[in-house]
Amino acid sequence: MMIRLSSISKTYRTGKVPVRALVDINLEIDAGEFIAIMGPSGSGKSTLMHILGFLGRPDSGSYSLFGTEVSDLSDEELAALRNALAGFVFQQFHLLGRVSAAENTELPLIYAGKKDIREKACSKLEKVGLANRKKHRPNELSGGEQQRVAIARALVNEPMIIYADEPTGNLDTKSEEEIMNIIKELNRHGKTIVMVTHEEEIAKYAKRKIVMRDGRIVSDERNPENTSAAAVNSEALSVLNIVRQKHSSIGQVEFAEHVRQSIRAILSNKIRAFLSMLGILFGVAAVIAMLALGEGAKASIEENLKTLGSNMLSVRAGSARVHGVSREAGSVTRFTFDDVAAISRFTDLVDSVSGYMRGSGQVVYKNENWNTSIEGVGFDYGKMRATIPQIGRWFTREEIARREKVAILGGTVVEKLFGDKNPVGRTIKINRIYFKIIGVAPEKGFGGHRDFDDTVYIPVTTAMYRVLGRDYLDSIFVEAKSPQTIDEAQTKIKDMIIKRHRLRADDEDAFYIRNMSEIQEMLTSTTKTMSLLLGCIAAISLLVGGIGIMNIMLVSVTERTREIGLRKAIGARKTDIMSQFLIESVVMTFSGGLMGVMLGVGAAFMLSAFVGWTTKVSFFSIILSTTFSIAVGIGFGLWPARKASMLDPIEALRYE
Ligand code: ADP
Ligand code: MG
C-alpha cells in the first residue's frame, strides 16, 4: 500500500467557531489509482488533498507513506517530499506572471537542484501540446494553455502522485476536455492521480470516487466505466532516503535564478524600486564625495606643509578667552618687534625670524574692488614660507624698516582686479591707502577650505602702523638652523618669552609655540574628526535607506504571498524562500550603491572641475560603501525574508 490514512482529523480554529474540516478519515490509496474526491463546497476536500500532498498536517491520526510516518517529518523534510513525489495542479493555475511558460515549468527542478532544467521543462511542455508557446508569458496564454503549463510544471520533476484541486474549475468545456484527457493519459502511464472536483462529468474520468460531507467520507466506490489498468511501477520507495537527500544550502543554479528573478522583479517595478533605492543611493554618494573632499584637502594641506620645511616654529599669542572664561587684562601676551629681535639674537639656534599679522581689508583698482585678507610679513617670511614672487620681486629690508606702501598680490586678487593683465608697477588702494604693486606671489592653492592665493602681502610694519591699526603681532615665525636644534630653540624661546613678559611658568595658555610636526598632527586629528562625522552621516543615511528597503520588501512579500505559497507547494524550503528575498533586497541595495558610487564620483569630479576644490576619490571608499550597501541589504532584508519564509503554504495560496 502506498498511502494509508488512519483516523485523520483536522480542525481550523482561526475563526470564532472551530471548523471541523476533517473528522476521523480512514483511507488507503494504491499506486496507479485515479481518485476523484467529490462533495459539496466546504466538505473538506481541499483540506484532505493538502494533507495527502504534504502541504498541511493533520491534528491527529497517522499518515503512512510506504510505511513511513509522514506526521513525524519536519517542515523541511515535507518540502523535500513535495518536491520529489508530488505535483500540484490548482484551479487558479498559480503561474508566475513575470516569467515565460518554460521558466514556470522549470521551477521545481531549480529547488530539486537538477541539471539541464530548460530541456526537461521544454520536453514536458511539448508533452502537454505547448511546443510553440514556450516563450509566452501567462498573460499571453488562454486559460486552458495556462493550466497545461501548470500540468507540465507538476510533471517536470517526475513525481509519483499528481494532486489536482478543481483543475478545470476555471476553464471552458473544450479546455476542460483537453486537460482531463492529459490527466487520464498521465494515469495510464502510471501516475497516481488525486483530483478534487464537484462535477460528475469530471469525476467520470476517475477510476475511484470518494464522496465527502462535513469532513467525513460518506462513500468510496470504484467507477465501473473506467477500469483501465495503469502501467504502475509498484516498487515501494524509501521515503527516508528521499528526505535525507535534501541539501541544506542553496545551489548555484538556484542562486543564479534568484538573482535573475530579482533583477526582473526590480525592472518590472522600476520607479518603485528606484525610489526605495534613493536612500542608499544618496548615502553612498555622500560618503564617496565627502571622503573625496576630505582626502583632497588632506593631500593639499600636506603638499603645503612640505613646502614649509620641517624646521619651522610658530610662536602665537594665547587667546583672550580660555575655556570660555575671559582672561584678566594683561595676561594675554602681546608680541612686538622687540620679541622678534630677541628671538633673532639666538644666532646659534635660529636662522630666520619674521613677525606676522593678518587682518582683512578692501583692495581697489579703478572700478574693481575686492575684500581679501591682508598679511603683514617680515623680510625673512618670503624665504621661510616660499612666498618670493616669480613675477616682480620680494620686499627689501629697507622697505620693511621704512613702513613703505608696497604690496605683493596673491593670484586670486590679481585675477579679480586685473584679470590676466600684469599688475606689477600699478597702484592700488588698500583700505583707502595707495600701495604700489611690486610682485605677484607664487601660487599656493587651497588648504582646508581657505584659498591661500586670496591675499595681499605688505610689510609687517606698514600693516601694524598704517593699515590694520594694531600695535601687536599675531605671531612670530621662526626657522631653526636644523631639525636637530629645533627642540632646543623651542625651549630657549619659551623661557625667554616667559621672562620678558613676566608670565607665570605654569600658565600654559598665555602663548603657544608650535612646530610643523605638531601642526601636521593637529591637521590629521582634524581630518579624523571629520571622518568620524562623515561616518555618522553615512551611518544615518544608510540606516534611513535600509528602512526604505525593508519597507518595500515587506510590501513585496505581501504582494507575492501567493507566489510564496506556490513556491512552497512545489518544494521550496524555508531557506530557499529566505534566500530568494534576501538576494532580492541585496540586489536592490547593491544597485542603489552602484548608482550612488557613480553619483558620488561624478559629484567629486564636478566639485573639482567647477568649484575648484581638490578632491581625491579613493578606491577604498568605493569598496567600503559598496560593501556597506550589501550589508544593509542583508541586515534590513532579513526580517521581510524571514516573514516570507515562515508563511504557511496553504494560507499563502488562498491569499487574495
Ligand atoms: P472544500 O475544498 O471541500 O470546499 P475545504 O477543505 O477548503 O473544503 O474546507 C473545509 C472547511 O474548513 C470549510 O468550512 C472551510 O471554511 C474551512 N477552512 C478551510 N481552510 C481554512 C482555514 N485556513 N482557516 C479556517 N477555516 C478553513
Ligand atoms: Mg476546495
PDB file of C-alpha atoms in Angstrom, residues 18-157:
ATOM      1  CA  PRO A  18     -13.812  25.993  15.314  1.00  0.00           C
ATOM      2  CA  VAL A  19     -14.412  24.277  11.968  1.00  0.00           C
ATOM      3  CA  ARG A  20     -14.017  20.511  11.901  1.00  0.00           C
ATOM      4  CA  ALA A  21     -12.718  20.221   8.338  1.00  0.00           C
ATOM      5  CA  LEU A  22     -11.770  16.526   8.599  1.00  0.00           C
ATOM      6  CA  VAL A  23     -13.261  14.050  11.055  1.00  0.00           C
ATOM      7  CA  ASP A  24     -11.718  10.635  11.573  1.00  0.00           C
ATOM      8  CA  ILE A  25     -10.719   9.943   7.975  1.00  0.00           C
ATOM      9  CA  ASN A  26      -9.535   6.455   7.070  1.00  0.00           C
ATOM     10  CA  LEU A  27      -8.293   5.989   3.537  1.00  0.00           C
ATOM     11  CA  GLU A  28      -5.956   3.764   1.564  1.00  0.00           C
ATOM     12  CA  ILE A  29      -4.506   4.678  -1.805  1.00  0.00           C
ATOM     13  CA  ASP A  30      -2.553   2.368  -4.062  1.00  0.00           C
ATOM     14  CA  ALA A  31      -0.010   3.315  -6.683  1.00  0.00           C
ATOM     15  CA  GLY A  32      -1.628   3.890 -10.066  1.00  0.00           C
ATOM     16  CA  GLU A  33      -5.047   4.870  -8.743  1.00  0.00           C
ATOM     17  CA  PHE A  34      -7.088   7.742 -10.171  1.00  0.00           C
ATOM     18  CA  ILE A  35      -9.264   9.133  -7.409  1.00  0.00           C
ATOM     19  CA  ALA A  36     -11.894  11.842  -7.638  1.00  0.00           C
ATOM     20  CA  ILE A  37     -12.774  13.451  -4.316  1.00  0.00           C
ATOM     21  CA  MET A  38     -16.260  14.875  -4.505  1.00  0.00           C
ATOM     22  CA  GLY A  39     -18.658  16.612  -2.197  1.00  0.00           C
ATOM     23  CA  PRO A  40     -20.298  19.940  -1.588  1.00  0.00           C
ATOM     24  CA  SER A  41     -18.305  23.063  -1.028  1.00  0.00           C
ATOM     25  CA  GLY A  42     -16.792  23.192   2.450  1.00  0.00           C
ATOM     26  CA  SER A  43     -16.904  19.443   2.958  1.00  0.00           C
ATOM     27  CA  GLY A  44     -13.136  19.188   3.461  1.00  0.00           C
ATOM     28  CA  LYS A  45     -11.988  18.049   0.011  1.00  0.00           C
ATOM     29  CA  SER A  46      -9.147  20.545  -0.331  1.00  0.00           C
ATOM     30  CA  THR A  47      -8.054  20.030   3.256  1.00  0.00           C
ATOM     31  CA  LEU A  48      -7.808  16.283   2.654  1.00  0.00           C
ATOM     32  CA  MET A  49      -5.877  16.835  -0.577  1.00  0.00           C
ATOM     33  CA  HIS A  50      -3.433  19.202   1.128  1.00  0.00           C
ATOM     34  CA  ILE A  51      -2.714  16.677   3.836  1.00  0.00           C
ATOM     35  CA  LEU A  52      -2.282  13.924   1.249  1.00  0.00           C
ATOM     36  CA  GLY A  53       0.104  16.228  -0.653  1.00  0.00           C
ATOM     37  CA  PHE A  54       2.292  17.028   2.396  1.00  0.00           C
ATOM     38  CA  LEU A  55       1.182  20.663   2.306  1.00  0.00           C
ATOM     39  CA  GLY A  56      -0.670  20.528   5.599  1.00  0.00           C
ATOM     40  CA  ARG A  57      -0.528  18.498   8.770  1.00  0.00           C
ATOM     41  CA  PRO A  58      -3.420  16.750  10.473  1.00  0.00           C
ATOM     42  CA  ASP A  59      -4.186  17.476  14.131  1.00  0.00           C
ATOM     43  CA  SER A  60      -4.289  13.806  14.907  1.00  0.00           C
ATOM     44  CA  GLY A  61      -4.173  10.435  13.220  1.00  0.00           C
ATOM     45  CA  SER A  62      -1.496   8.716  11.230  1.00  0.00           C
ATOM     46  CA  TYR A  63      -0.340   9.172   7.647  1.00  0.00           C
ATOM     47  CA  SER A  64       1.878   6.407   6.484  1.00  0.00           C
ATOM     48  CA  LEU A  65       3.636   6.644   3.132  1.00  0.00           C
ATOM     49  CA  PHE A  66       5.298   3.377   2.108  1.00  0.00           C
ATOM     50  CA  GLY A  67       5.328   2.519   5.805  1.00  0.00           C
ATOM     51  CA  THR A  68       6.987   5.783   6.934  1.00  0.00           C
ATOM     52  CA  GLU A  69       5.047   8.056   9.297  1.00  0.00           C
ATOM     53  CA  VAL A  70       4.802  11.400   7.481  1.00  0.00           C
ATOM     54  CA  SER A  71       3.430  13.302  10.507  1.00  0.00           C
ATOM     55  CA  ASP A  72       6.794  12.868  12.201  1.00  0.00           C
ATOM     56  CA  LEU A  73       8.717  14.675   9.469  1.00  0.00           C
ATOM     57  CA  SER A  74       9.955  18.249   9.797  1.00  0.00           C
ATOM     58  CA  ASP A  75       8.790  21.136   7.597  1.00  0.00           C
ATOM     59  CA  GLU A  76      11.983  20.900   5.567  1.00  0.00           C
ATOM     60  CA  GLU A  77      11.504  17.166   5.047  1.00  0.00           C
ATOM     61  CA  LEU A  78       7.912  17.714   3.936  1.00  0.00           C
ATOM     62  CA  ALA A  79       9.183  20.289   1.427  1.00  0.00           C
ATOM     63  CA  ALA A  80      11.595  17.680   0.067  1.00  0.00           C
ATOM     64  CA  LEU A  81       8.730  15.175  -0.246  1.00  0.00           C
ATOM     65  CA  ARG A  82       6.534  17.686  -2.106  1.00  0.00           C
ATOM     66  CA  ASN A  83       9.389  18.428  -4.440  1.00  0.00           C
ATOM     67  CA  ALA A  84      10.265  14.816  -5.168  1.00  0.00           C
ATOM     68  CA  LEU A  85       6.941  12.973  -5.019  1.00  0.00           C
ATOM     69  CA  ALA A  86       4.087  15.419  -5.543  1.00  0.00           C
ATOM     70  CA  GLY A  87       2.943  17.580  -8.433  1.00  0.00           C
ATOM     71  CA  PHE A  88       0.198  20.108  -7.815  1.00  0.00           C
ATOM     72  CA  VAL A  89      -2.354  21.495 -10.239  1.00  0.00           C
ATOM     73  CA  PHE A  90      -4.606  24.232  -8.870  1.00  0.00           C
ATOM     74  CA  GLN A  91      -7.871  25.729 -10.021  1.00  0.00           C
ATOM     75  CA  GLN A  92      -6.187  29.182 -10.227  1.00  0.00           C
ATOM     76  CA  PHE A  93      -3.127  27.797 -12.128  1.00  0.00           C
ATOM     77  CA  HIS A  94      -0.776  29.796  -9.845  1.00  0.00           C
ATOM     78  CA  LEU A  95       1.777  30.599 -12.534  1.00  0.00           C
ATOM     79  CA  LEU A  96       4.375  33.323 -12.001  1.00  0.00           C
ATOM     80  CA  GLY A  97       3.229  36.231 -14.128  1.00  0.00           C
ATOM     81  CA  ARG A  98       6.596  37.747 -14.910  1.00  0.00           C
ATOM     82  CA  VAL A  99       8.232  34.720 -16.478  1.00  0.00           C
ATOM     83  CA  SER A 100       7.728  32.553 -19.537  1.00  0.00           C
ATOM     84  CA  ALA A 101       5.988  29.192 -19.719  1.00  0.00           C
ATOM     85  CA  ALA A 102       9.354  27.415 -19.851  1.00  0.00           C
ATOM     86  CA  GLU A 103      10.654  29.241 -16.796  1.00  0.00           C
ATOM     87  CA  ASN A 104       7.451  28.491 -14.898  1.00  0.00           C
ATOM     88  CA  THR A 105       7.807  24.851 -15.777  1.00  0.00           C
ATOM     89  CA  GLU A 106      11.408  24.503 -14.651  1.00  0.00           C
ATOM     90  CA  LEU A 107      10.775  25.931 -11.159  1.00  0.00           C
ATOM     91  CA  PRO A 108      10.528  22.578  -9.288  1.00  0.00           C
ATOM     92  CA  LEU A 109      13.809  21.466 -10.893  1.00  0.00           C
ATOM     93  CA  ILE A 110      15.569  24.517  -9.504  1.00  0.00           C
ATOM     94  CA  TYR A 111      14.538  23.571  -5.979  1.00  0.00           C
ATOM     95  CA  ALA A 112      15.488  19.979  -6.680  1.00  0.00           C
ATOM     96  CA  GLY A 113      18.977  21.159  -7.665  1.00  0.00           C
ATOM     97  CA  LYS A 114      18.717  19.323 -11.014  1.00  0.00           C
ATOM     98  CA  LYS A 115      20.704  19.952 -14.189  1.00  0.00           C
ATOM     99  CA  ASP A 116      19.574  20.589 -17.793  1.00  0.00           C
ATOM    100  CA  ILE A 117      16.433  22.128 -16.449  1.00  0.00           C
ATOM    101  CA  ARG A 118      15.497  24.006 -19.610  1.00  0.00           C
ATOM    102  CA  GLU A 119      15.499  20.849 -21.779  1.00  0.00           C
ATOM    103  CA  LYS A 120      13.428  18.929 -19.246  1.00  0.00           C
ATOM    104  CA  ALA A 121      10.931  21.777 -18.956  1.00  0.00           C
ATOM    105  CA  CYS A 122      10.620  22.089 -22.714  1.00  0.00           C
ATOM    106  CA  SER A 123      10.040  18.356 -23.206  1.00  0.00           C
ATOM    107  CA  LYS A 124       7.173  18.446 -20.671  1.00  0.00           C
ATOM    108  CA  LEU A 125       5.675  21.492 -22.389  1.00  0.00           C
ATOM    109  CA  GLU A 126       5.801  19.569 -25.665  1.00  0.00           C
ATOM    110  CA  LYS A 127       4.103  16.667 -23.953  1.00  0.00           C
ATOM    111  CA  VAL A 128       1.132  18.861 -22.986  1.00  0.00           C
ATOM    112  CA  GLY A 129       0.968  20.303 -26.506  1.00  0.00           C
ATOM    113  CA  LEU A 130       2.594  23.667 -25.917  1.00  0.00           C
ATOM    114  CA  ALA A 131       5.672  23.205 -28.106  1.00  0.00           C
ATOM    115  CA  ASN A 132       5.233  26.632 -29.660  1.00  0.00           C
ATOM    116  CA  ARG A 133       4.209  28.509 -26.512  1.00  0.00           C
ATOM    117  CA  LYS A 134       7.432  28.058 -24.508  1.00  0.00           C
ATOM    118  CA  LYS A 135       8.438  31.699 -24.543  1.00  0.00           C
ATOM    119  CA  HIS A 136       4.939  33.054 -23.865  1.00  0.00           C
ATOM    120  CA  ARG A 137       4.071  34.604 -20.571  1.00  0.00           C
ATOM    121  CA  PRO A 138       0.923  33.513 -18.698  1.00  0.00           C
ATOM    122  CA  ASN A 139      -0.995  36.631 -19.754  1.00  0.00           C
ATOM    123  CA  GLU A 140      -0.325  35.727 -23.387  1.00  0.00           C
ATOM    124  CA  LEU A 141      -1.923  32.281 -22.951  1.00  0.00           C
ATOM    125  CA  SER A 142      -5.522  31.103 -22.764  1.00  0.00           C
ATOM    126  CA  GLY A 143      -6.865  29.547 -19.556  1.00  0.00           C
ATOM    127  CA  GLY A 144      -6.538  26.041 -20.942  1.00  0.00           C
ATOM    128  CA  GLU A 145      -2.962  26.725 -22.043  1.00  0.00           C
ATOM    129  CA  GLN A 146      -2.094  28.160 -18.644  1.00  0.00           C
ATOM    130  CA  GLN A 147      -3.428  25.061 -16.949  1.00  0.00           C
ATOM    131  CA  ARG A 148      -1.370  22.937 -19.314  1.00  0.00           C
ATOM    132  CA  VAL A 149       1.738  24.882 -18.281  1.00  0.00           C
ATOM    133  CA  ALA A 150       0.783  24.150 -14.675  1.00  0.00           C
ATOM    134  CA  ILE A 151       0.491  20.451 -15.511  1.00  0.00           C
ATOM    135  CA  ALA A 152       3.890  20.499 -17.225  1.00  0.00           C
ATOM    136  CA  ARG A 153       5.273  22.109 -14.083  1.00  0.00           C
ATOM    137  CA  ALA A 154       3.645  19.435 -11.918  1.00  0.00           C
ATOM    138  CA  LEU A 155       5.230  16.724 -14.078  1.00  0.00           C
ATOM    139  CA  VAL A 156       8.676  18.127 -14.603  1.00  0.00           C
ATOM    140  CA  ASN A 157      10.342  16.543 -11.586  1.00  0.00           C
TER     141      ASN A 157
END
